[in-house]
């Protein structure tokens, strides 16, 4: 937690503009303690609603957008990120047609939006529809690269949730 406080003090001293988003996090379970990439869907769970009910209601008929985020550099801000990832609770899902084992959880990401371009230039936001399998059910999600306007991910925090 001290590294987070140090970063927040640094950000304030440097007049960085930070934006914090809660959302569903999904990542490939591998031998690495810190996933290189994660999928993140900014969405705050309604108070008292479980992630499974939210997931079933939200994803059954309308595929949602997950942003592909390069996650590994967050370890430079949070040296204990590997420990955080080991302690995070989640649910196993199978991802894609090859059914790779992924972890589905809930967390908070803080983005540095200081340098976000305020231009009308169109970004390439190609979407890919990917199947995921959870509790014997098949869902589809839309995956796109993280748009520049969302900023640079700097901090990850695990959040408590009920499945």
mmCIF file of C-alpha atoms in Angstrom, residues 76-150:
data_model
loop_
_atom_site.group_PDB
_atom_site.id
_atom_site.type_symbol
_atom_site.label_atom_id
_atom_site.label_comp_id
_atom_site.label_asym_id
_atom_site.label_seq_id
_atom_site.Cartn_x
_atom_site.Cartn_y
_atom_site.Cartn_z
ATOM 1 C CA UNK A 76 6.746 -0.604 -11.860
ATOM 2 C CA UNK A 77 4.227 1.400 -9.836
ATOM 3 C CA UNK A 78 3.126 -1.518 -7.625
ATOM 4 C CA UNK A 79 6.096 -3.761 -6.823
ATOM 5 C CA UNK A 80 3.751 -6.112 -4.889
ATOM 6 C CA UNK A 81 1.525 -6.710 -7.934
ATOM 7 C CA UNK A 82 2.475 -10.407 -8.126
ATOM 8 C CA UNK A 83 1.283 -10.864 -4.539
ATOM 9 C CA UNK A 84 -1.966 -9.010 -5.291
ATOM 10 C CA UNK A 85 -2.597 -11.262 -8.303
ATOM 11 C CA UNK A 86 -1.932 -14.431 -6.267
ATOM 12 C CA UNK A 87 -4.439 -13.350 -3.601
ATOM 13 C CA UNK A 88 -7.197 -12.273 -5.973
ATOM 14 C CA UNK A 89 -10.376 -14.326 -5.946
ATOM 15 C CA UNK A 90 -12.060 -15.197 -9.177
ATOM 16 C CA UNK A 91 -13.951 -17.679 -11.261
ATOM 17 C CA UNK A 92 -12.507 -19.869 -13.996
ATOM 18 C CA UNK A 93 -13.784 -19.308 -17.529
ATOM 19 C CA UNK A 94 -12.757 -20.840 -20.816
ATOM 20 C CA UNK A 95 -11.783 -18.297 -23.454
ATOM 21 C CA UNK A 96 -12.018 -18.594 -27.215
ATOM 22 C CA UNK A 97 -12.555 -21.581 -29.454
ATOM 23 C CA UNK A 98 -9.503 -23.321 -27.975
ATOM 24 C CA UNK A 99 -10.995 -22.827 -24.478
ATOM 25 C CA UNK A 100 -7.913 -21.397 -22.752
ATOM 26 C CA UNK A 101 -8.280 -21.198 -18.970
ATOM 27 C CA UNK A 102 -8.899 -17.612 -17.839
ATOM 28 C CA UNK A 103 -9.694 -16.015 -14.481
ATOM 29 C CA UNK A 104 -12.708 -13.702 -14.173
ATOM 30 C CA UNK A 105 -12.673 -11.247 -11.275
ATOM 31 C CA UNK A 106 -13.527 -7.692 -10.277
ATOM 32 C CA UNK A 107 -11.063 -4.865 -9.769
ATOM 33 C CA UNK A 108 -10.179 -1.197 -10.036
ATOM 34 C CA UNK A 109 -7.740 0.345 -12.487
ATOM 35 C CA UNK A 110 -6.370 3.850 -12.246
ATOM 36 C CA UNK A 111 -5.416 5.459 -15.550
ATOM 37 C CA UNK A 112 -3.165 8.443 -16.180
ATOM 38 C CA UNK A 113 -5.190 10.582 -18.592
ATOM 39 C CA UNK A 114 -2.868 13.589 -18.469
ATOM 40 C CA UNK A 115 -1.539 13.176 -22.005
ATOM 41 C CA UNK A 116 -4.720 11.929 -23.649
ATOM 42 C CA UNK A 117 -5.034 13.425 -27.069
ATOM 43 C CA UNK A 118 -8.010 15.677 -27.491
ATOM 44 C CA UNK A 119 -8.054 15.271 -31.225
ATOM 45 C CA UNK A 120 -10.727 14.262 -33.635
ATOM 46 C CA UNK A 121 -8.402 11.751 -35.278
ATOM 47 C CA UNK A 122 -10.182 8.442 -35.583
ATOM 48 C CA UNK A 123 -8.584 5.532 -33.733
ATOM 49 C CA UNK A 124 -8.594 2.016 -35.139
ATOM 50 C CA UNK A 125 -11.019 0.284 -32.806
ATOM 51 C CA UNK A 126 -11.478 -3.028 -34.580
ATOM 52 C CA UNK A 127 -13.708 -5.310 -32.540
ATOM 53 C CA UNK A 128 -13.356 -9.052 -32.317
ATOM 54 C CA UNK A 129 -16.163 -11.222 -31.002
ATOM 55 C CA UNK A 130 -14.837 -14.004 -28.785
ATOM 56 C CA UNK A 131 -16.776 -16.846 -27.136
ATOM 57 C CA UNK A 132 -16.302 -17.537 -23.446
ATOM 58 C CA UNK A 133 -17.663 -20.509 -21.557
ATOM 59 C CA UNK A 134 -18.809 -20.186 -17.966
ATOM 60 C CA UNK A 135 -20.851 -22.662 -15.923
ATOM 61 C CA UNK A 136 -21.852 -24.712 -18.966
ATOM 62 C CA UNK A 137 -23.051 -21.527 -20.718
ATOM 63 C CA UNK A 138 -21.677 -19.930 -23.846
ATOM 64 C CA UNK A 139 -21.382 -16.115 -23.956
ATOM 65 C CA UNK A 140 -19.818 -13.761 -26.460
ATOM 66 C CA UNK A 141 -17.740 -10.715 -25.662
ATOM 67 C CA UNK A 142 -16.409 -8.001 -27.933
ATOM 68 C CA UNK A 143 -12.702 -7.281 -27.543
ATOM 69 C CA UNK A 144 -10.977 -4.086 -28.683
ATOM 70 C CA UNK A 145 -7.612 -2.498 -27.980
ATOM 71 C CA UNK A 146 -7.558 0.126 -25.252
ATOM 72 C CA UNK A 147 -8.246 3.486 -26.923
ATOM 73 C CA UNK A 148 -5.689 6.237 -26.285
ATOM 74 C CA UNK A 149 -8.424 8.446 -24.823
ATOM 75 C CA UNK A 150 -8.694 6.100 -21.829
#
